[in-house]
mmCIF file of C-alpha atoms in Angstrom:
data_model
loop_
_atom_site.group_PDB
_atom_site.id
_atom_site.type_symbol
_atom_site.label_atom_id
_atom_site.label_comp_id
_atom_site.label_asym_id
_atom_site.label_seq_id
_atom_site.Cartn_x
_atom_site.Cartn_y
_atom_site.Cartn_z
ATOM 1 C CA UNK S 1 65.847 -11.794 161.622
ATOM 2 C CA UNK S 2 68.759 -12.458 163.725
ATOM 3 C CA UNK S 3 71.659 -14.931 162.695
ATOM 4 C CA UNK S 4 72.936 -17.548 165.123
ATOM 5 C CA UNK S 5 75.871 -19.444 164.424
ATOM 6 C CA UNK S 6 75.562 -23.333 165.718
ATOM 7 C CA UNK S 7 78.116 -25.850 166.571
ATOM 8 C CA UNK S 8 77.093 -29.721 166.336
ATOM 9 C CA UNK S 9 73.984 -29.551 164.347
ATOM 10 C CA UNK S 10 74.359 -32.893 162.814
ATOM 11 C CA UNK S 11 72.196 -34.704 165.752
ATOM 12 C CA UNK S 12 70.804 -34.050 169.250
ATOM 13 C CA UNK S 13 70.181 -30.643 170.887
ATOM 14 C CA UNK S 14 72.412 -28.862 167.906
ATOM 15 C CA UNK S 15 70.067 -30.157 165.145
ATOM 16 C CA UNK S 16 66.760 -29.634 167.241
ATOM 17 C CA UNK S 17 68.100 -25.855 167.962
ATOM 18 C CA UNK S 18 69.143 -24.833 164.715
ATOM 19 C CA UNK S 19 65.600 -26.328 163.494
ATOM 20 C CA UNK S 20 63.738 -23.941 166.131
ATOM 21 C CA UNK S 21 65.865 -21.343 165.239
ATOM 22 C CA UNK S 22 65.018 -21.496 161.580
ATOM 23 C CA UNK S 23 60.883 -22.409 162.734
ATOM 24 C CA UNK S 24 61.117 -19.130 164.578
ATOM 25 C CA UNK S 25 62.037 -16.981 161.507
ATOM 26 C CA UNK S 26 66.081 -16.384 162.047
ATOM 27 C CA UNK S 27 69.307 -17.308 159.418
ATOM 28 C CA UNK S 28 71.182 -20.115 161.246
ATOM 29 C CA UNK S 29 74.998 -20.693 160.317
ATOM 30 C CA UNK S 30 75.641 -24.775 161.225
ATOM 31 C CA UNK S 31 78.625 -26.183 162.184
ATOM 32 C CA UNK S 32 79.285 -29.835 161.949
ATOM 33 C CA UNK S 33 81.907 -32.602 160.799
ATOM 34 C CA UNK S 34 79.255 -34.570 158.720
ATOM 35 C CA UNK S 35 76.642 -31.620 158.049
ATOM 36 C CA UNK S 36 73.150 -31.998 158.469
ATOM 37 C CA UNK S 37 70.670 -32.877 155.364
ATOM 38 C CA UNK S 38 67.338 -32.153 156.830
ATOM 39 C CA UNK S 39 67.966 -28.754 157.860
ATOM 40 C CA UNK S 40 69.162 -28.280 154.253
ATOM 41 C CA UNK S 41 65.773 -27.322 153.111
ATOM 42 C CA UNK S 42 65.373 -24.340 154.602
ATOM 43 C CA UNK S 43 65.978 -21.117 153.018
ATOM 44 C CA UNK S 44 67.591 -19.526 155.896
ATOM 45 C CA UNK S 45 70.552 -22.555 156.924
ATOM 46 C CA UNK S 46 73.624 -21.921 155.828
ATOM 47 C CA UNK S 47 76.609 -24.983 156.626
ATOM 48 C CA UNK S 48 80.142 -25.565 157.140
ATOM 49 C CA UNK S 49 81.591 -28.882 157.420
ATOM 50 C CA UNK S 50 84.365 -28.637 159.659
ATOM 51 C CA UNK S 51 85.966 -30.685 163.028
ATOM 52 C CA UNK S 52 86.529 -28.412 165.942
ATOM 53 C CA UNK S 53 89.407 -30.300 166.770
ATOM 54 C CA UNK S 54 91.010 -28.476 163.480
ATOM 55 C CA UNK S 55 92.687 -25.960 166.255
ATOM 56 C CA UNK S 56 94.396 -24.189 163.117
ATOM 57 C CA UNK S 57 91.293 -24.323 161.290
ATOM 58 C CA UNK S 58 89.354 -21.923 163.526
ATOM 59 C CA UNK S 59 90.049 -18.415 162.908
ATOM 60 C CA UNK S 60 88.944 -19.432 158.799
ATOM 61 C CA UNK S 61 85.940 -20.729 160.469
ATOM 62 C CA UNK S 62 84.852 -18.032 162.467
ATOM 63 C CA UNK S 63 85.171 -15.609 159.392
ATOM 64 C CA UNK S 64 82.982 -17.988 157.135
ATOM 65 C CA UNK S 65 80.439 -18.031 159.334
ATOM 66 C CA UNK S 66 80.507 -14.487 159.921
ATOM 67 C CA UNK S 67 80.593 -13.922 156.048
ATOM 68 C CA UNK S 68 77.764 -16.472 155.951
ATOM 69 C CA UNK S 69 75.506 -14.902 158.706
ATOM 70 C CA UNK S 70 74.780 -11.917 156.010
ATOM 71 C CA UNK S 71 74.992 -8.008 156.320
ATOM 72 C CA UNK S 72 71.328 -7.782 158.716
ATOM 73 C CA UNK S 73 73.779 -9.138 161.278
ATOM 74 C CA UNK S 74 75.452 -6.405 161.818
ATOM 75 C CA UNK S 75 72.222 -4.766 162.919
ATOM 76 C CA UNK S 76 69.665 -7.436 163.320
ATOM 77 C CA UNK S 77 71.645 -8.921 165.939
ATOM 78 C CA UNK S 78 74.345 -11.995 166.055
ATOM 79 C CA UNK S 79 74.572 -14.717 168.063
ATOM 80 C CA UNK S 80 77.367 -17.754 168.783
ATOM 81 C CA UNK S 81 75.886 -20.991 170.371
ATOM 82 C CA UNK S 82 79.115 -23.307 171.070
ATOM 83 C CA UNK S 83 77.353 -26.794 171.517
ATOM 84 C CA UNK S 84 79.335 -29.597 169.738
ATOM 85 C CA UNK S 85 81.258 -31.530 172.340
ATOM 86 C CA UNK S 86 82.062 -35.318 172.723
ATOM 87 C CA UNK S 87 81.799 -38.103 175.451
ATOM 88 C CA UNK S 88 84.861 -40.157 175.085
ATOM 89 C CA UNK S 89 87.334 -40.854 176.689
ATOM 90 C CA UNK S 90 84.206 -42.678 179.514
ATOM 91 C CA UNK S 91 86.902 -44.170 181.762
ATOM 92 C CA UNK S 92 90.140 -43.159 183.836
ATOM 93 C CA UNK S 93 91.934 -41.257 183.304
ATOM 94 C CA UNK S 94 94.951 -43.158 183.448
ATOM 95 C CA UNK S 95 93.425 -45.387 180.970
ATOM 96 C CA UNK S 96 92.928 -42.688 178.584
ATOM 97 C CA UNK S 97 95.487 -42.248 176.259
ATOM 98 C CA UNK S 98 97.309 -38.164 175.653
ATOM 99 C CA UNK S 99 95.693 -38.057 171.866
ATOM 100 C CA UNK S 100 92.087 -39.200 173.241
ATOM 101 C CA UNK S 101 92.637 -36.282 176.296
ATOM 102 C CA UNK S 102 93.925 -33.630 173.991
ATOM 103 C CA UNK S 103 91.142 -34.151 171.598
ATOM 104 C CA UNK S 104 88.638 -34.262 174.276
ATOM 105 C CA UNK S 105 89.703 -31.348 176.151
ATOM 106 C CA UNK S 106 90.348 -29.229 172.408
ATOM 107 C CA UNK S 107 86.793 -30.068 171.148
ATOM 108 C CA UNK S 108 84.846 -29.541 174.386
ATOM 109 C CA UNK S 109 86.799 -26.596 176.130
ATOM 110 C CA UNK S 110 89.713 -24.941 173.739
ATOM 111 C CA UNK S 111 87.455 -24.731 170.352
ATOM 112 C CA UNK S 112 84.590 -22.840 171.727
ATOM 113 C CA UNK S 113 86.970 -20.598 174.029
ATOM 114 C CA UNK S 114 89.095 -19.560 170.568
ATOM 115 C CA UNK S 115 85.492 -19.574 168.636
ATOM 116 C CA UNK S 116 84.090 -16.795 171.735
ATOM 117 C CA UNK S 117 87.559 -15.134 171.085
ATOM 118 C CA UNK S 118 87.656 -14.677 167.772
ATOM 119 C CA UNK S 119 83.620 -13.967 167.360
ATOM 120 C CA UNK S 120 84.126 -10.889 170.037
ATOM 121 C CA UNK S 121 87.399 -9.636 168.040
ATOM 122 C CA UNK S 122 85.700 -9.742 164.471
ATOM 123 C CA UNK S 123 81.912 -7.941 165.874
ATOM 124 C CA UNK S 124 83.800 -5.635 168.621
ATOM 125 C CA UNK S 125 82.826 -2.746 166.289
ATOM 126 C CA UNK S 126 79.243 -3.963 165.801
ATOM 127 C CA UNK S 127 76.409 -1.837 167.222
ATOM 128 C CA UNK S 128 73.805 -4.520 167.249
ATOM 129 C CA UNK S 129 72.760 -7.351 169.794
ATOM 130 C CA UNK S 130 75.488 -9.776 170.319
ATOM 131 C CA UNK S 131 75.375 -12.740 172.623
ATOM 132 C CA UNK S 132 77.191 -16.395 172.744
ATOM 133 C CA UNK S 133 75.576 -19.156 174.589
ATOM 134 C CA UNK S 134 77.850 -21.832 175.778
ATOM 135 C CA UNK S 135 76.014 -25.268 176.318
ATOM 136 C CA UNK S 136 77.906 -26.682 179.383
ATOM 137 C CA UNK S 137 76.187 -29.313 181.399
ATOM 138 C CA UNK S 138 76.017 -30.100 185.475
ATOM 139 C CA UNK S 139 78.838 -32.535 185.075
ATOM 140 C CA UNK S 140 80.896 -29.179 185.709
ATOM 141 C CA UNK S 141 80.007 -29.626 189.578
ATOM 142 C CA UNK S 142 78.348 -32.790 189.914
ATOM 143 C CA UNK S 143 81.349 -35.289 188.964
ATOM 144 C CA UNK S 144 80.976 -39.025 188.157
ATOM 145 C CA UNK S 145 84.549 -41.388 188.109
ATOM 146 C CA UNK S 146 85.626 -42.393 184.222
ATOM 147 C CA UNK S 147 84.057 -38.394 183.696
ATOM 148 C CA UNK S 148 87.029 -36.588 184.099
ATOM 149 C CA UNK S 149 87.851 -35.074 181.007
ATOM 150 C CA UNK S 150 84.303 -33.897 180.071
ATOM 151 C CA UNK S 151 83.984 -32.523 183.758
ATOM 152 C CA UNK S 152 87.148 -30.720 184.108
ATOM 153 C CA UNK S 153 85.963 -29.131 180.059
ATOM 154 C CA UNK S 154 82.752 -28.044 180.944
ATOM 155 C CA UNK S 155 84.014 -26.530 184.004
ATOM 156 C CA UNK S 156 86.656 -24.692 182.443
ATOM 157 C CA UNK S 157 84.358 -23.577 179.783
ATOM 158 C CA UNK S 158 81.690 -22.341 182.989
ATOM 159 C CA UNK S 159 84.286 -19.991 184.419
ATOM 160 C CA UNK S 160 85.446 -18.811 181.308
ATOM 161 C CA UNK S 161 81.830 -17.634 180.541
ATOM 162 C CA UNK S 162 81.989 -16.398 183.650
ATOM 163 C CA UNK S 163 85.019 -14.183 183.431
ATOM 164 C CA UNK S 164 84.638 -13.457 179.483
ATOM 165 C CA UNK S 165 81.277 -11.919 181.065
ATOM 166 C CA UNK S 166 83.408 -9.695 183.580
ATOM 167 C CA UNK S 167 85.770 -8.257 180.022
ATOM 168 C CA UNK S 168 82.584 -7.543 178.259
ATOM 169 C CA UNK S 169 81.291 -5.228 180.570
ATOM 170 C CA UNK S 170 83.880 -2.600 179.810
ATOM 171 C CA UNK S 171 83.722 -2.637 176.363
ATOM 172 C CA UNK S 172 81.694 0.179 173.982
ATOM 173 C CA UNK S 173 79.786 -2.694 172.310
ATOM 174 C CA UNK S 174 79.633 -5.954 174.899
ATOM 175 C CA UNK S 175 78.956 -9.066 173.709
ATOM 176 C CA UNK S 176 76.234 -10.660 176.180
ATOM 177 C CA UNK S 177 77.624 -14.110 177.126
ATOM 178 C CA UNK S 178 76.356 -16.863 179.085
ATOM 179 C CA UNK S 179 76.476 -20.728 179.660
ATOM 180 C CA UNK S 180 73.753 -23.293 180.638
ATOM 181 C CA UNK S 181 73.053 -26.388 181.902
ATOM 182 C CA UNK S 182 70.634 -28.005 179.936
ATOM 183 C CA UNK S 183 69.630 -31.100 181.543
ATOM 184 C CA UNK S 184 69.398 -34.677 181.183
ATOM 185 C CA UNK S 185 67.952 -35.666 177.169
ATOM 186 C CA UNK S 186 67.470 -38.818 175.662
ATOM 187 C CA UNK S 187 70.300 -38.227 172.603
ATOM 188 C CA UNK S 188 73.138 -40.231 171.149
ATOM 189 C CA UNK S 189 75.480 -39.119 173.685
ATOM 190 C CA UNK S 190 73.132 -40.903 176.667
ATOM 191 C CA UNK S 191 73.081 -43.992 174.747
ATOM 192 C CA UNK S 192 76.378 -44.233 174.050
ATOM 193 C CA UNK S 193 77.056 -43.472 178.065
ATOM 194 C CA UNK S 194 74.455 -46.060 178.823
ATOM 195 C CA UNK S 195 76.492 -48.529 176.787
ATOM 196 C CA UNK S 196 79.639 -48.396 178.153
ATOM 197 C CA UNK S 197 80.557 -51.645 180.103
ATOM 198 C CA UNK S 198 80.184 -50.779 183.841
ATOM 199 C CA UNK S 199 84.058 -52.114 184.884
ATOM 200 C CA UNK S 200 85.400 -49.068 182.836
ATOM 201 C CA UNK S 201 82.730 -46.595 183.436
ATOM 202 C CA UNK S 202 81.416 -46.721 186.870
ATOM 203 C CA UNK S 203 79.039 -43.718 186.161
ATOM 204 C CA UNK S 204 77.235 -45.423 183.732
ATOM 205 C CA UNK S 205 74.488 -47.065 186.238
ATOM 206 C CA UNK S 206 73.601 -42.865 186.579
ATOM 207 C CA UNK S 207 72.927 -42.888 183.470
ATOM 208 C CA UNK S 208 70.996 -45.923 183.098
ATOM 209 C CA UNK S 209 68.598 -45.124 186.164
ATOM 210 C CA UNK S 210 68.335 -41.718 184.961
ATOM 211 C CA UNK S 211 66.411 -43.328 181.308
ATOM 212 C CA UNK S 212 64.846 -45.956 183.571
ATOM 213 C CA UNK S 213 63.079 -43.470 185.791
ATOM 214 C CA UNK S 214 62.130 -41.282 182.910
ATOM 215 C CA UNK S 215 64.359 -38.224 184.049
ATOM 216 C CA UNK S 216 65.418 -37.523 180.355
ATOM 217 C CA UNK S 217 64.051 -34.608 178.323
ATOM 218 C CA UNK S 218 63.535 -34.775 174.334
ATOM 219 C CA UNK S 219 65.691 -32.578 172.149
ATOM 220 C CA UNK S 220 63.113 -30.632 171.068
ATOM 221 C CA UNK S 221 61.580 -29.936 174.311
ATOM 222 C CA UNK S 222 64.932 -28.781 175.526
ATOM 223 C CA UNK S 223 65.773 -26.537 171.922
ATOM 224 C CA UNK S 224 62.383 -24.709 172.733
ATOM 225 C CA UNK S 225 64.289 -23.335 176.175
ATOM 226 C CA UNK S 226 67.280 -22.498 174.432
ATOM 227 C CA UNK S 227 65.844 -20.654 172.027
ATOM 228 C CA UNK S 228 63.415 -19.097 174.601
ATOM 229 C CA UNK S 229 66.433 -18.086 176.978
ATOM 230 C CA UNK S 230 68.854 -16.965 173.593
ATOM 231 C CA UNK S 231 66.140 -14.575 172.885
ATOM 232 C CA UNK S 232 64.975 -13.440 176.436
ATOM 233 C CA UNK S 233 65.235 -9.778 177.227
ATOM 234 C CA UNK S 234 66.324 -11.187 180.592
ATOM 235 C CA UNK S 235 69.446 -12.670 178.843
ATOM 236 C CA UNK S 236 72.377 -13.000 181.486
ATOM 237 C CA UNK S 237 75.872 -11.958 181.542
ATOM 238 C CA UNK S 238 78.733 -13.650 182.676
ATOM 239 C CA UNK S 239 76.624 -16.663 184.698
ATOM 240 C CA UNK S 240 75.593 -20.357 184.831
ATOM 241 C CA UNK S 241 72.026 -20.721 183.925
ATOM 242 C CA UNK S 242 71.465 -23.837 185.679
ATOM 243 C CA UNK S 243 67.627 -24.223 185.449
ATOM 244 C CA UNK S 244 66.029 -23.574 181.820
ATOM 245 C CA UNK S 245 62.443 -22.626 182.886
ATOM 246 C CA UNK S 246 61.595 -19.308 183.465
ATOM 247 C CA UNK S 247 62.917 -17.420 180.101
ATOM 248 C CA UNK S 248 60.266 -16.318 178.008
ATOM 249 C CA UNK S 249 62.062 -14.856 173.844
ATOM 250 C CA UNK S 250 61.118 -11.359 173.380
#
């Protein structure tokens, strides 16, 4: 039984992962501002309320869930999935005001870069699996106007996968690290970029034709793949997975 720490379980890919996680027999560690009652029930979910835009409240995080992923971690294996992010600001960005930017751009790129800091300082002496997923999205390439605070995050957070890869490979007990694009899925966040009036958020009609044309993936359908790719023995390090088919968990 492994133990994989989760940002953002309260809804969308966070809650469906953490429940395939648990389905699949492992301790999950859930991270969320509001906390998540269904996933309560299982024996193996442990939770910490908590908003990643708390920058001084992350190295106490990290720790908790560490203390709350149990000693089989340390040789069972350990695992950090950074997925909590948010939408908003969905216009430009000189419309945007400095507090909605510096939240934005602390929840979605500086939170899970200290989190992947602080998780490879506090396991750099473990001798078991280790590996952090960071859920990015395509927006990191493919950029939409009134986007351009969640683009510029999740690319920031794609190269620094990328080069946290490059430091691991050095070290006596690496840390396997990786990002991925997971695709298009009908959650909260697509709704509430569906919703936007069109004047402010010119990428909006993507969004719309994307649920019109049935392009959108469920949750669950999408957790299955993560959880697949977490656990593949073909796990990569220091790249983009940009296409979620393919991984098969060991």
């Amino acid at each position: 039984m492994a133990s994989i720490i989760v940002t953002g379980v309260s809804r969308g890919i966070g809650e469906a992962l953490a429940a395939a996680l648990l389905e699949r027999g492992h301790r999950v560690v859930g991270i969320s501002r509001s906390g998540n009652a269904a996933l309560r029930s299982h024996a193996e979910y442990r939770e910490i309320a908590a908003d990643l835009g708390d920058s001084a409240a992350l190295e106490r995080l990290l720790r908790q869930a560490l203390e709350l992923s149990g000693p089989s971690a340390r040789t069972e294996g350990i695992g950090l999935v950074n997925n909590a992010a948010v939408l908003r600001p969905l216009r430009g960005a000189e419309s945007s005001s400095p507090a909605e930017i510096a939240y934005h751009l602390q929840v979605n790129l500086a939170a899970p870069v200290v989190l992947c800091a602080l998780f490879a300082r506090h396991t750099e002496l473990w001798a078991c699996d280790k590996r952090i997923l960071n859920v990015t999205s395509a927006s990191a390439e493919i950029l939409l106007p009134g986007m351009s605070c969640y683009c510029t995050a999740k690319a920031g957070l794609d190269v620094f996968t990328r080069t946290m890869g490059l430091e691991q490979q050095a070290k006596a007990h690496p840390i396997r690290v990786a990002s991925v694009w997971p695709g298009m899925i009908e959650t909260s966040m697509q709704a509430e970029a569906r919703e936007q009036p069109a004047a402010a958020f010119p990428g909006r009609d993507v969004f719309v034709a994307a649920k019109e044309d049935g392009l959108l993936s469920t949750a669950a359908h999408t957790a299955g793949r993560l959880a697949d790719l977490l656990f593949s023995n073909a796990y990569p390090q220091g790249e983009v997975v940009r296409n979620l088919e393919g991984f098969s968990s060991r």
